[in-house]
Amino acid sequence: MQGLLAWVPLLPLIGFLTLVAIPLFYRDEPSQKVIAYIGVGSVGLAALFTIIVAIVLFWGNPSESINISLWSWMLVDNLKLGFNFHVDWLTMVMLLIITGVGFLIHLYSVGYMREDLDFRRYFAYLNLFVCAMLILVLADNLVLLYLGWEGVGLCSYLLIGFWYKDPANGAAAQKAFIVTRIGDTAMAIGLFLLFYEFSTLNIPELVSTINGPDVNNDIVTLACLLLLGGAVGKSAQLPLQTWLPDAMAGPTPVSALIHAATMVTAGVYLIARMHPLYMLSEVAMTAVAAVGALTLLLAGFSAIAQSDIKRVLAYSTISQIGYMFLALGVGAWSGAIFHLMTHAFFKALLFLSAGSVILSLHHEQNVFSMGGLYRKIPLTFICFTIGCACLAALPFTSGFYSKDHILLRAWEYHHGINILWLAGILGALVTGIYSFRVLFLVFLGREGQASTHCKDANIPVMSIPLCILAVLALFGGLLAPPLQSVFGVRPDEAHSPWIEGTAIAMPLIGLAIAWKLFRHEQRTGEQRSSLLQFWFSGWGFDWIYDHLLVRPFKFLTQINHNDIIDSIYKGTATISRQMHALLSTSQNGQVRWYLTTFAVGSILFLALLVAL
């Protein structure tokens, strides 16, 4: 049974290799049906194997933990690493999310991408993406985790820039790759520091070692902050959040995969997996909570001002990941992973519903060109409404249960009203505003220019994933994962009714404000005040980075483009071109010249043999 776990990441990898290798064996491009069977089937089998393992080995046994040794990977001095997997309930939750939600996104993609000429390349990238994320969460050591971490970064670059013929898409892919490399560099330094201090990067060994009496708390704090830098980059948190809104350049199912099941959740998983290390450093815990609180508010206000339906959802993802970081920082480890799970359900539902809207409107994404769509695409309207209700955490939805857990733990953090709890409550209000604002504008507003040409693009292969995700988004709050064995059991303190009442009231107040804002925007259109324009620009972070970092760097490269090093390279290239031109003269197409060259060469060769 444990052998099935080894097949979980291997199946998407086989799917990727098969799709890439097809042109080597077949001259003609295979049909979309064949490609779909390979791409979707490999992830579907991985999801099936994951479910079987979860039921047989983990169901009813919350303390279960499995170690799988595949092969020895590297042995360098004291560093001994294997290609090994460690599976507990934290890993199992991540596996179920990645393969389950990933499978539904793959299935939806069959319909969404059916007219794209690069159908095979799309599914090859998608399979590799899932494989890299699975390796990341299965790894029993931080080096193997880092391999999956970088694989996810590579795949995000390939998928964000999938439609590479548009320069804007290529620029967005480069931005995502470069910005996340900043965090990855910090993470790599953190790994070196951990190995220097503890002489191991095996996660179970590291966790047992840090409880020793000789632990240097300063080094632990620095290592935790460096790992936080890596998490901030991958999960698009302040101050490295600028890449995620631009990542909407990729196909909409890619956005769903990045935001719901894979890349942006990697940072949350990293900190949760290394929670024993963070619990040793109050400074690091405070930093995680502060980053989460600031990010959830900054991104939430930005989402209110957006006019692109996908950018609204992008900023909402940044904000909700901020909630998870806030939960991690206040010690609500189980709450963070619970919200990660419910967020995967409703955010995948929202992005795929947005994809159906975009296809139905012939790739229109401006919400002010939509309106009145509830009659024309009723299934999409129902699914999008469910997703917005869960995102806003209306009572009895999945988002309500997971977000409530975080807010209650934030209240406990300082045993009363504190800035982190207030940030979470304000974030709940803002989430209600931007969630229902976009719902009202897209489906209930007066018909825009694009709405008049609306034609429902949903086909069964797209509708089925939407319906399944709608059910999971509504009732996923009943599936709270048993993570006590991973994070320990901590009984909740008694709370007064007004604390619960405040958490319930905030989304409802946000809904009312969203209705007022919607009515105002119906009259004024896209006109924005200076404050809304500031939020629309993402609080000016791109402008700041452009003026402080990008432009000075470009200026230095311009004034330094003819230094001695460049002269060496240019000289080498010039010599190569001249030698090529000289040798090309021998290939002039004249048979007599070829015969003469052959004869002279033969004579010289024979003369050489005689001389020897």
Coordinates of C-alpha atoms in Angstrom, one line a residue:
M1 CA 0.0 0.0 0.0
Q2 CA 2.8 2.4 0.8
G3 CA 4.2 1.8 -2.7
L4 CA 1.2 3.7 -4.1
L5 CA 2.5 6.9 -2.5
A6 CA 5.7 6.6 -4.7
W7 CA 3.4 6.6 -7.7
V8 CA 1.6 9.8 -6.8
P9 CA 4.3 12.2 -8.0
L10 CA 5.6 9.7 -10.6
L11 CA 2.3 9.5 -12.6
P12 CA 2.2 13.2 -13.4
L13 CA 5.9 13.0 -14.3
I14 CA 5.3 10.1 -16.7
G15 CA 2.4 12.1 -18.2
F16 CA 4.8 15.1 -18.7
L17 CA 7.5 12.9 -20.3
T18 CA 5.0 11.1 -22.5
L19 CA 3.5 14.4 -23.8
V20 CA 7.0 15.8 -24.5
A21 CA 8.3 12.7 -26.2
I22 CA 5.4 12.2 -28.6
P23 CA 7.0 14.2 -31.5
L24 CA 10.0 11.9 -31.3
F25 CA 8.0 8.8 -32.2
Y26 CA 5.0 10.2 -34.2
R27 CA 5.2 12.7 -37.1
D28 CA 1.6 13.8 -36.7
E29 CA 0.3 15.7 -33.7
P30 CA -2.0 13.3 -31.6
S31 CA -5.7 14.2 -31.2
Q32 CA -6.8 16.3 -28.3
K33 CA -8.6 13.2 -26.9
V34 CA -5.3 11.3 -26.6
I35 CA -3.6 14.3 -25.0
A36 CA -6.4 14.7 -22.6
Y37 CA -6.4 11.0 -21.6
I38 CA -2.6 11.3 -20.9
G39 CA -2.6 14.7 -19.1
V40 CA -5.9 14.4 -17.2
G41 CA -5.6 10.6 -16.6
S42 CA -2.2 10.8 -15.0
V43 CA -3.3 13.3 -12.4
G44 CA -6.6 11.5 -11.9
L45 CA -4.8 8.3 -11.1
A46 CA -2.5 10.1 -8.7
A47 CA -5.7 11.5 -7.0
L48 CA -7.2 8.0 -6.8
F49 CA -4.0 6.5 -5.3
T50 CA -3.9 9.4 -2.8
I51 CA -7.5 8.8 -1.7
I52 CA -6.9 5.0 -1.4
V53 CA -3.9 5.6 0.8
A54 CA -5.8 8.2 2.9
I55 CA -8.7 5.8 3.5
V56 CA -6.6 2.6 4.1
L57 CA -3.7 3.9 6.1
F58 CA -4.8 7.2 7.6
W59 CA -8.6 7.1 8.1
G60 CA -9.4 6.8 11.8
N61 CA -5.7 6.9 12.7
P62 CA -4.7 10.6 13.1
S63 CA -1.3 9.8 14.5
E64 CA -0.2 7.7 11.5
S65 CA 3.2 8.6 9.9
I66 CA 4.9 6.9 7.0
N67 CA 8.5 7.1 5.8
I68 CA 9.4 5.9 2.3
S69 CA 13.0 5.5 1.2
L70 CA 13.4 5.4 -2.6
W71 CA 17.2 5.8 -3.2
S72 CA 20.3 7.5 -1.8
W73 CA 20.6 10.9 -3.4
M74 CA 23.8 12.5 -2.2
L75 CA 26.6 12.1 0.3
V76 CA 28.8 15.1 0.7
D77 CA 30.9 15.2 3.9
N78 CA 28.4 15.1 6.7
L79 CA 25.4 15.8 4.4
K80 CA 23.6 12.6 3.7
L81 CA 20.4 12.9 1.8
G82 CA 18.0 10.4 0.2
F83 CA 15.2 10.8 -2.2
N84 CA 12.8 9.9 0.6
F85 CA 9.2 10.8 1.5
H86 CA 7.7 11.6 4.9
V87 CA 3.9 11.4 5.0
D88 CA 1.8 12.4 8.0
W89 CA -1.6 14.1 8.1
L90 CA -0.2 17.5 7.1
T91 CA 1.4 15.9 4.0
M92 CA -1.8 13.9 3.3
V93 CA -4.0 17.0 3.4
M94 CA -1.7 18.7 0.9
L95 CA -1.6 15.6 -1.4
L96 CA -5.4 15.5 -1.4
I97 CA -5.7 19.2 -2.3
I98 CA -3.0 19.1 -5.0
T99 CA -4.2 15.9 -6.8
G100 CA -7.9 16.4 -6.2
V101 CA -8.3 20.0 -7.0
G102 CA -5.5 19.7 -9.6
F103 CA -7.5 16.9 -11.3
L104 CA -10.6 19.0 -11.5
I105 CA -8.6 21.9 -13.0
H106 CA -7.1 19.5 -15.6
L107 CA -10.5 18.3 -16.5
Y108 CA -11.9 21.8 -16.8
S109 CA -8.9 22.7 -19.0
V110 CA -9.9 20.1 -21.6
G111 CA -12.9 22.3 -22.5
Y112 CA -11.3 25.7 -21.8
M113 CA -8.2 25.1 -24.0
R114 CA -10.0 23.1 -26.7
E115 CA -9.3 25.7 -29.4
D116 CA -5.7 26.3 -28.5
L117 CA -3.1 25.1 -31.0
D118 CA -0.6 24.3 -28.1
F119 CA -2.9 21.9 -26.4
R120 CA -0.2 19.3 -25.8
R121 CA 2.4 21.7 -24.5
Y122 CA -0.2 23.1 -22.1
F123 CA -0.9 19.8 -20.5
A124 CA 2.8 18.9 -20.4
Y125 CA 3.5 22.0 -18.4
L126 CA 0.5 21.4 -16.2
N127 CA 1.6 17.8 -15.3
L128 CA 5.1 18.9 -14.5
F129 CA 3.7 21.7 -12.3
V130 CA 1.7 19.1 -10.3
C131 CA 4.7 16.8 -10.1
A132 CA 7.0 19.5 -8.7
M133 CA 4.4 20.5 -6.0
L134 CA 3.9 16.9 -5.0
I135 CA 7.7 16.4 -4.5
L136 CA 7.8 19.6 -2.4
V137 CA 5.2 18.4 0.1
L138 CA 6.4 14.8 0.2
A139 CA 10.1 15.6 0.8
D140 CA 11.5 14.4 4.1
N141 CA 14.5 16.8 3.8
L142 CA 14.8 20.4 3.0
V143 CA 17.0 19.9 -0.1
L144 CA 14.5 17.7 -1.8
L145 CA 11.8 20.2 -0.7
Y146 CA 13.9 22.9 -2.4
L147 CA 14.1 20.9 -5.6
G148 CA 10.3 20.8 -5.7
W149 CA 10.2 24.5 -4.7
E150 CA 12.4 25.5 -7.7
G151 CA 10.5 23.2 -10.0
V152 CA 7.2 25.0 -9.1
G153 CA 8.9 28.3 -9.9
L154 CA 10.1 27.0 -13.3
C155 CA 6.6 25.7 -14.2
S156 CA 4.9 28.9 -13.1
Y157 CA 7.3 30.8 -15.5
L158 CA 6.3 28.5 -18.3
L159 CA 2.6 28.6 -17.7
I160 CA 2.3 32.4 -16.9
G161 CA 4.1 33.1 -20.2
F162 CA 2.3 30.3 -22.0
W163 CA 0.9 32.6 -24.7
Y164 CA 4.5 33.9 -25.3
K165 CA 3.8 35.7 -28.6
D166 CA 2.3 38.6 -26.6
P167 CA 5.3 40.5 -25.1
A168 CA 3.2 41.4 -22.1
N169 CA 2.8 37.8 -21.1
G170 CA 6.5 37.2 -21.4
A171 CA 7.2 40.2 -19.2
A172 CA 4.7 38.9 -16.6
A173 CA 6.4 35.5 -16.6
Q174 CA 9.8 37.1 -16.2
K175 CA 8.5 39.3 -13.3
A176 CA 7.2 36.3 -11.5
F177 CA 10.4 34.3 -12.0
I178 CA 12.7 37.2 -10.9
V179 CA 10.7 38.3 -7.9
T180 CA 10.3 34.8 -6.5
R181 CA 14.1 34.3 -7.0
I182 CA 14.7 37.0 -4.3
G183 CA 12.8 34.9 -1.8
D184 CA 14.4 31.7 -3.0
T185 CA 17.8 33.1 -2.4
A186 CA 16.9 34.0 1.1
M187 CA 15.6 30.5 1.6
A188 CA 18.8 28.9 0.3
I189 CA 20.9 31.0 2.7
G190 CA 18.6 29.8 5.5
L191 CA 19.2 26.2 4.6
F192 CA 23.0 26.7 4.7
L193 CA 22.6 28.3 8.1
L194 CA 20.5 25.4 9.4
F195 CA 23.0 22.9 8.2
Y196 CA 25.8 24.9 9.7
E197 CA 24.1 24.9 13.1
F198 CA 22.5 21.5 13.2
S199 CA 24.6 19.4 10.7
T200 CA 21.4 18.0 9.1
L201 CA 18.7 19.0 6.7
N202 CA 16.5 16.0 7.3
I203 CA 13.3 17.4 8.6
P204 CA 12.5 14.8 11.3
E205 CA 16.1 14.8 12.5
L206 CA 16.1 18.6 12.5
V207 CA 13.0 18.8 14.6
S208 CA 14.4 16.4 17.2
T209 CA 17.8 18.3 17.2
I210 CA 16.4 21.8 17.8
N211 CA 15.0 20.7 21.2
G212 CA 18.5 20.2 22.5
P213 CA 20.0 22.4 25.3
D214 CA 22.7 23.9 23.1
V215 CA 20.5 25.6 20.5
N216 CA 21.6 29.1 19.5
N217 CA 18.4 31.1 19.5
D218 CA 19.9 33.9 17.5
I219 CA 20.8 31.5 14.6
V220 CA 17.4 29.9 14.9
T221 CA 15.7 33.3 14.6
L222 CA 17.8 34.3 11.6
A223 CA 17.1 31.0 9.9
C224 CA 13.4 31.3 10.5
L225 CA 13.4 34.9 9.0
L226 CA 15.3 33.6 6.0
L227 CA 12.8 30.8 5.4
L228 CA 10.1 33.4 5.8
G229 CA 11.7 35.3 3.0
G230 CA 11.3 32.3 0.8
A231 CA 7.7 31.8 1.9
V232 CA 7.0 35.5 1.2
G233 CA 8.2 35.2 -2.3
K234 CA 6.4 32.0 -3.3
S235 CA 3.1 33.0 -1.5
A236 CA 3.2 36.6 -2.8
Q237 CA 3.2 38.3 0.6
L238 CA 4.4 41.8 1.5
P239 CA 6.8 43.0 0.1
L240 CA 7.2 40.5 -2.7
Q241 CA 3.5 40.4 -3.7
T242 CA 3.8 42.4 -6.9
W243 CA 4.2 39.4 -9.2
L244 CA 0.9 37.7 -8.6
P245 CA -1.6 40.2 -10.1
D246 CA 0.5 40.2 -13.3
A247 CA 0.5 36.4 -13.3
M248 CA -3.1 36.6 -14.6
A249 CA -1.5 36.7 -18.1
G250 CA -1.6 32.9 -18.2
P251 CA -4.7 30.9 -19.1
T252 CA -7.4 31.1 -16.4
P253 CA -7.1 27.4 -15.4
V254 CA -3.4 28.1 -14.7
S255 CA -4.4 30.9 -12.5
A256 CA -6.7 28.5 -10.6
L257 CA -3.9 26.0 -10.2
I258 CA -1.4 28.6 -9.0
H259 CA -3.8 30.2 -6.6
A260 CA -5.8 27.3 -5.3
A261 CA -3.7 24.1 -5.2
T262 CA 0.0 24.7 -5.8
M263 CA 2.4 27.5 -5.9
V264 CA 1.1 30.2 -3.5
T265 CA 0.3 27.6 -0.8
A266 CA 3.9 26.4 -0.8
G267 CA 5.0 29.2 1.6
V268 CA 2.2 28.3 4.1
Y269 CA 3.2 24.7 4.0
L270 CA 6.9 25.5 4.5
I271 CA 6.3 27.4 7.7
A272 CA 3.7 24.9 9.0
R273 CA 6.2 22.0 8.3
M274 CA 8.9 23.9 10.2
H275 CA 6.6 25.0 13.0
P276 CA 8.8 23.5 15.8
L277 CA 11.6 25.8 14.6
Y278 CA 9.4 28.9 14.6
M279 CA 8.0 28.1 18.1
L280 CA 11.6 28.7 19.4
S281 CA 11.6 32.3 18.1
E282 CA 9.0 34.8 19.3
V283 CA 10.6 37.4 16.9
A284 CA 10.0 35.1 13.9
M285 CA 6.4 34.3 14.9
T286 CA 5.7 38.0 15.3
A287 CA 7.2 38.7 11.9
V288 CA 5.0 36.0 10.3
A289 CA 1.9 37.4 11.9
A290 CA 2.8 41.0 11.0
V291 CA 3.5 40.1 7.3
G292 CA 0.1 38.3 7.1
A293 CA -1.9 41.1 8.8
L294 CA -0.4 43.8 6.6
T295 CA -0.7 41.8 3.4
L296 CA -4.4 40.8 4.0
L297 CA -5.4 44.4 4.4
L298 CA -3.2 45.9 1.6
A299 CA -4.4 43.3 -0.9
G300 CA -8.0 43.5 0.3
F301 CA -8.2 47.2 -0.3
S302 CA -6.5 46.8 -3.7
A303 CA -9.1 44.2 -4.7
I304 CA -11.9 46.7 -4.1
A305 CA -10.6 49.0 -6.8
Q306 CA -9.9 46.5 -9.6
S307 CA -11.9 46.4 -12.8
D308 CA -10.4 43.1 -14.2
I309 CA -12.3 40.1 -12.9
K310 CA -9.1 38.0 -12.6
R311 CA -7.1 40.7 -10.9
V312 CA -9.9 41.0 -8.2
L313 CA -9.4 37.3 -7.6
A314 CA -5.7 37.6 -7.7
Y315 CA -5.7 40.3 -5.0
S316 CA -8.2 38.2 -3.0
T317 CA -5.7 35.3 -3.1
I318 CA -2.9 37.5 -1.7
S319 CA -5.3 38.6 1.0
Q320 CA -6.4 35.1 2.0
I321 CA -2.9 33.8 2.0
G322 CA -2.3 36.7 4.4
Y323 CA -4.9 35.3 6.7
M324 CA -3.0 32.0 6.7
F325 CA 0.3 33.7 7.6
L326 CA -1.6 35.6 10.4
A327 CA -2.8 32.2 11.6
L328 CA 0.7 30.7 11.5
G329 CA 2.1 33.7 13.4
V330 CA -0.4 33.4 16.2
G331 CA 0.1 29.7 16.5
A332 CA -3.1 28.6 14.8
W333 CA -1.3 26.0 12.8
S334 CA -4.3 23.7 12.2
G335 CA -6.4 26.8 11.4
A336 CA -4.0 27.9 8.7
I337 CA -4.0 24.5 7.0
F338 CA -7.8 24.3 7.4
H339 CA -8.2 27.6 5.7
L340 CA -5.7 26.6 3.0
M341 CA -7.9 23.6 2.3
T342 CA -11.2 25.5 2.2
H343 CA -9.5 28.3 0.2
A344 CA -8.4 25.7 -2.4
F345 CA -12.0 24.7 -2.9
F346 CA -13.7 28.1 -3.3
K347 CA -10.8 29.9 -5.0
A348 CA -10.6 27.2 -7.7
L349 CA -14.4 27.5 -8.1
L350 CA -14.1 31.3 -8.4
F351 CA -11.3 31.2 -11.0
L352 CA -13.0 28.4 -13.1
S353 CA -16.3 30.3 -12.9
A354 CA -14.5 33.4 -14.0
G355 CA -13.0 31.4 -16.9
S356 CA -16.5 30.4 -18.0
V357 CA -17.5 34.1 -17.9
I358 CA -14.5 35.2 -19.9
L359 CA -15.1 32.5 -22.6
S360 CA -18.8 33.3 -22.8
L361 CA -17.9 37.0 -23.3
H362 CA -15.3 36.2 -26.0
H363 CA -12.3 36.9 -23.6
E364 CA -13.7 40.1 -22.1
Q365 CA -12.3 40.6 -18.5
N366 CA -13.5 44.1 -17.6
V367 CA -16.3 43.8 -15.1
F368 CA -17.8 47.2 -16.3
S369 CA -18.4 45.6 -19.7
M370 CA -20.4 42.8 -18.1
G371 CA -23.6 42.8 -16.2
G372 CA -27.0 41.0 -16.3
L373 CA -25.3 37.6 -16.8
Y374 CA -27.3 35.7 -14.3
R375 CA -30.0 35.0 -16.9
K376 CA -27.5 34.0 -19.7
I377 CA -25.1 31.7 -17.8
P378 CA -27.1 30.5 -14.8
L379 CA -24.8 27.6 -13.8
T380 CA -21.8 29.9 -13.7
F381 CA -23.8 32.5 -11.7
I382 CA -24.7 29.9 -9.1
C383 CA -21.2 28.6 -8.8
F384 CA -19.7 32.1 -8.6
T385 CA -22.2 33.1 -6.0
I386 CA -21.3 30.1 -3.9
G387 CA -17.6 30.9 -4.3
C388 CA -18.1 34.6 -3.2
A389 CA -20.2 33.5 -0.2
C390 CA -17.4 31.2 0.9
L391 CA -14.7 33.8 0.2
A392 CA -16.6 36.3 2.3
A393 CA -17.1 33.7 5.0
L394 CA -20.8 33.9 5.3
P395 CA -22.2 31.7 8.1
F396 CA -22.2 28.0 7.5
T397 CA -20.0 28.1 4.4
S398 CA -16.6 26.4 4.5
G399 CA -14.8 29.8 4.6
F400 CA -16.7 30.7 7.7
Y401 CA -15.5 27.7 9.7
S402 CA -11.8 28.1 8.8
K403 CA -11.7 31.9 9.1
D404 CA -13.5 31.8 12.4
H405 CA -10.9 29.4 13.8
I406 CA -8.2 32.0 12.8
L407 CA -10.0 35.0 14.3
L408 CA -10.6 33.2 17.6
R409 CA -7.0 32.2 17.9
A410 CA -5.9 35.8 17.1
W411 CA -8.2 37.0 20.0
E412 CA -6.5 34.5 22.3
Y413 CA -3.0 35.6 21.2
H414 CA -3.0 38.5 23.7
H415 CA -6.1 37.4 25.6
G416 CA -8.3 40.2 24.4
I417 CA -8.5 43.0 21.8
N418 CA -5.2 43.3 20.0
I419 CA -3.9 44.6 16.7
L420 CA -3.8 41.2 15.0
W421 CA -7.4 40.4 15.8
L422 CA -8.5 43.9 14.7
A423 CA -6.6 43.3 11.4
G424 CA -8.4 40.0 10.9
I425 CA -11.8 41.6 11.7
L426 CA -11.2 44.5 9.3
G427 CA -10.0 42.0 6.7
A428 CA -13.3 40.1 7.0
L429 CA -15.2 43.3 6.4
V430 CA -13.0 44.2 3.3
T431 CA -13.3 40.7 2.0
G432 CA -17.1 40.9 2.1
I433 CA -16.9 44.2 0.2
Y434 CA -14.8 43.1 -2.8
S435 CA -16.3 39.6 -3.0
F436 CA -19.9 40.9 -3.5
R437 CA -18.9 44.0 -5.5
V438 CA -17.5 41.8 -8.3
L439 CA -20.5 39.5 -8.0
F440 CA -23.0 42.4 -8.4
L441 CA -21.1 44.0 -11.2
V442 CA -20.7 40.9 -13.3
F443 CA -24.1 39.2 -12.8
L444 CA -26.6 41.8 -11.5
G445 CA -25.6 45.0 -13.1
R446 CA -27.1 46.5 -16.2
E447 CA -25.9 44.8 -19.4
G448 CA -22.6 46.0 -20.7
Q449 CA -21.2 46.0 -24.2
A450 CA -19.8 42.5 -23.9
S451 CA -23.0 41.1 -22.3
T452 CA -25.1 41.6 -25.4
H453 CA -22.9 39.0 -27.2
C454 CA -22.8 36.5 -24.4
K455 CA -23.1 32.8 -25.3
D456 CA -22.7 30.1 -22.6
A457 CA -19.4 28.5 -23.2
N458 CA -19.8 25.7 -20.6
I459 CA -19.7 22.2 -21.9
P460 CA -20.1 19.1 -19.7
V461 CA -16.3 18.6 -19.2
M462 CA -16.3 22.2 -17.7
S463 CA -19.6 22.0 -15.8
I464 CA -18.7 18.8 -13.9
P465 CA -15.7 20.3 -12.1
L466 CA -17.6 23.5 -11.3
C467 CA -20.4 21.5 -9.6
I468 CA -18.0 19.3 -7.6
L469 CA -16.1 22.3 -6.4
A470 CA -19.3 24.1 -5.5
V471 CA -20.3 21.2 -3.2
L472 CA -16.8 21.1 -1.7
A473 CA -16.8 24.9 -1.2
L474 CA -20.2 24.8 0.6
F475 CA -19.6 21.7 2.8
G476 CA -15.8 21.6 3.0
G477 CA -16.0 23.2 6.5
L478 CA -17.2 19.8 7.7
L479 CA -14.0 18.2 6.6
A480 CA -11.6 19.7 9.2
P481 CA -8.4 17.6 8.9
P482 CA -7.2 15.8 12.1
L483 CA -3.9 17.6 12.5
Q484 CA -3.5 17.3 16.3
S485 CA -0.7 14.7 15.9
V486 CA 1.3 17.1 13.8
F487 CA 0.8 20.3 15.7
G488 CA -0.3 19.1 19.1
V489 CA -3.6 19.6 20.9
R490 CA -4.5 23.0 22.3
P491 CA -8.0 23.5 23.9
D492 CA -9.8 26.6 22.9
E493 CA -10.6 29.1 25.5
A494 CA -14.2 30.2 26.2
H495 CA -15.3 33.2 24.1
S496 CA -18.1 35.6 24.8
P497 CA -20.9 35.7 22.3
W498 CA -20.0 39.2 21.0
I499 CA -16.7 37.9 19.7
E500 CA -18.4 35.3 17.6
G501 CA -21.1 37.8 16.7
T502 CA -18.5 40.3 15.4
A503 CA -16.9 37.7 13.2
I504 CA -20.3 36.8 11.7
A505 CA -21.4 40.5 11.3
M506 CA -18.4 41.7 9.4
P507 CA -19.0 39.9 6.1
L508 CA -22.7 40.9 6.2
I509 CA -21.8 44.5 6.8
G510 CA -19.3 44.2 3.9
L511 CA -22.2 42.8 1.7
A512 CA -24.3 45.9 2.5
I513 CA -21.3 48.2 1.7
A514 CA -20.7 46.3 -1.5
W515 CA -24.3 46.9 -2.6
K516 CA -23.9 50.7 -2.0
L517 CA -20.6 50.7 -3.9
F518 CA -22.2 48.7 -6.7
R519 CA -25.0 51.2 -7.1
H520 CA -22.6 54.1 -7.1
E521 CA -20.4 52.5 -9.7
Q522 CA -23.4 51.7 -11.9
R523 CA -23.8 55.5 -12.2
T524 CA -20.1 56.6 -12.4
G525 CA -18.6 53.6 -14.3
E526 CA -14.8 53.3 -14.0
Q527 CA -14.2 56.7 -12.6
R528 CA -12.0 56.4 -9.5
S529 CA -11.0 58.8 -6.8
S530 CA -7.4 59.4 -6.1
L531 CA -7.5 56.9 -3.2
L532 CA -9.1 54.2 -5.3
Q533 CA -6.6 54.9 -8.0
F534 CA -3.8 54.4 -5.4
W535 CA -5.4 51.1 -4.3
F536 CA -5.9 50.1 -8.0
S537 CA -2.1 50.5 -8.6
G538 CA -1.4 48.1 -5.7
W539 CA -0.4 50.9 -3.3
G540 CA 2.3 52.0 -5.7
F541 CA 4.7 49.1 -5.0
D542 CA 5.5 48.6 -8.7
W543 CA 6.2 52.3 -9.1
I544 CA 8.5 52.2 -6.1
Y545 CA 10.4 49.1 -7.2
D546 CA 10.7 50.5 -10.8
H547 CA 12.2 53.8 -9.6
L548 CA 14.4 52.4 -6.8
L549 CA 15.6 49.1 -8.4
V550 CA 14.7 48.5 -12.0
R551 CA 15.6 51.9 -13.6
P552 CA 18.9 52.3 -11.7
F553 CA 19.9 48.8 -12.7
K554 CA 19.1 49.5 -16.3
F555 CA 21.1 52.7 -16.2
L556 CA 24.1 51.0 -14.8
T557 CA 23.9 48.3 -17.6
Q558 CA 23.7 51.0 -20.2
I559 CA 26.7 53.0 -19.1
N560 CA 28.7 49.7 -18.6
H561 CA 27.8 47.9 -21.8
N562 CA 31.2 48.5 -23.5
D563 CA 33.6 47.6 -20.7
I564 CA 36.6 45.3 -21.2
I565 CA 34.7 42.1 -20.4
D566 CA 32.0 43.0 -23.0
S567 CA 34.9 43.7 -25.5
I568 CA 36.3 40.2 -25.0
Y569 CA 32.9 38.6 -25.7
K570 CA 32.2 40.9 -28.7
G571 CA 35.7 40.2 -30.1
T572 CA 35.1 36.4 -29.7
A573 CA 31.9 36.7 -31.6
T574 CA 33.5 38.9 -34.3
I575 CA 36.3 36.4 -34.9
S576 CA 33.8 33.5 -35.0
R577 CA 31.8 35.3 -37.7
Q578 CA 34.9 36.1 -39.8
M579 CA 36.2 32.5 -39.6
H580 CA 32.7 31.3 -40.6
A581 CA 32.7 33.6 -43.6
L582 CA 36.2 32.5 -44.6
L583 CA 35.4 28.8 -44.4
S584 CA 32.1 29.3 -46.2
T585 CA 34.0 30.4 -49.3
S586 CA 35.1 26.7 -49.7
Q587 CA 31.4 25.8 -50.2
N588 CA 30.8 27.6 -53.5
G589 CA 28.9 24.9 -55.3
Q590 CA 31.6 24.4 -58.0
V591 CA 32.4 20.7 -58.6
R592 CA 35.9 21.4 -60.0
W593 CA 36.8 23.2 -56.7
Y594 CA 35.5 20.3 -54.7
L595 CA 37.5 17.8 -56.8
T596 CA 40.7 19.9 -56.5
T597 CA 40.2 20.2 -52.7
F598 CA 39.7 16.5 -52.5
A599 CA 42.8 15.7 -54.5
V600 CA 45.0 18.1 -52.6
G601 CA 43.7 16.8 -49.3
S602 CA 44.4 13.2 -50.4
I603 CA 48.0 14.0 -51.5
L604 CA 48.7 15.8 -48.2
F605 CA 47.3 12.8 -46.3
L606 CA 49.4 10.3 -48.2
A607 CA 52.5 12.5 -47.7
L608 CA 51.9 12.6 -44.0
L609 CA 51.7 8.8 -43.9
V610 CA 54.9 8.4 -45.8
A611 CA 56.6 11.0 -43.5
L612 CA 55.6 9.0 -40.5

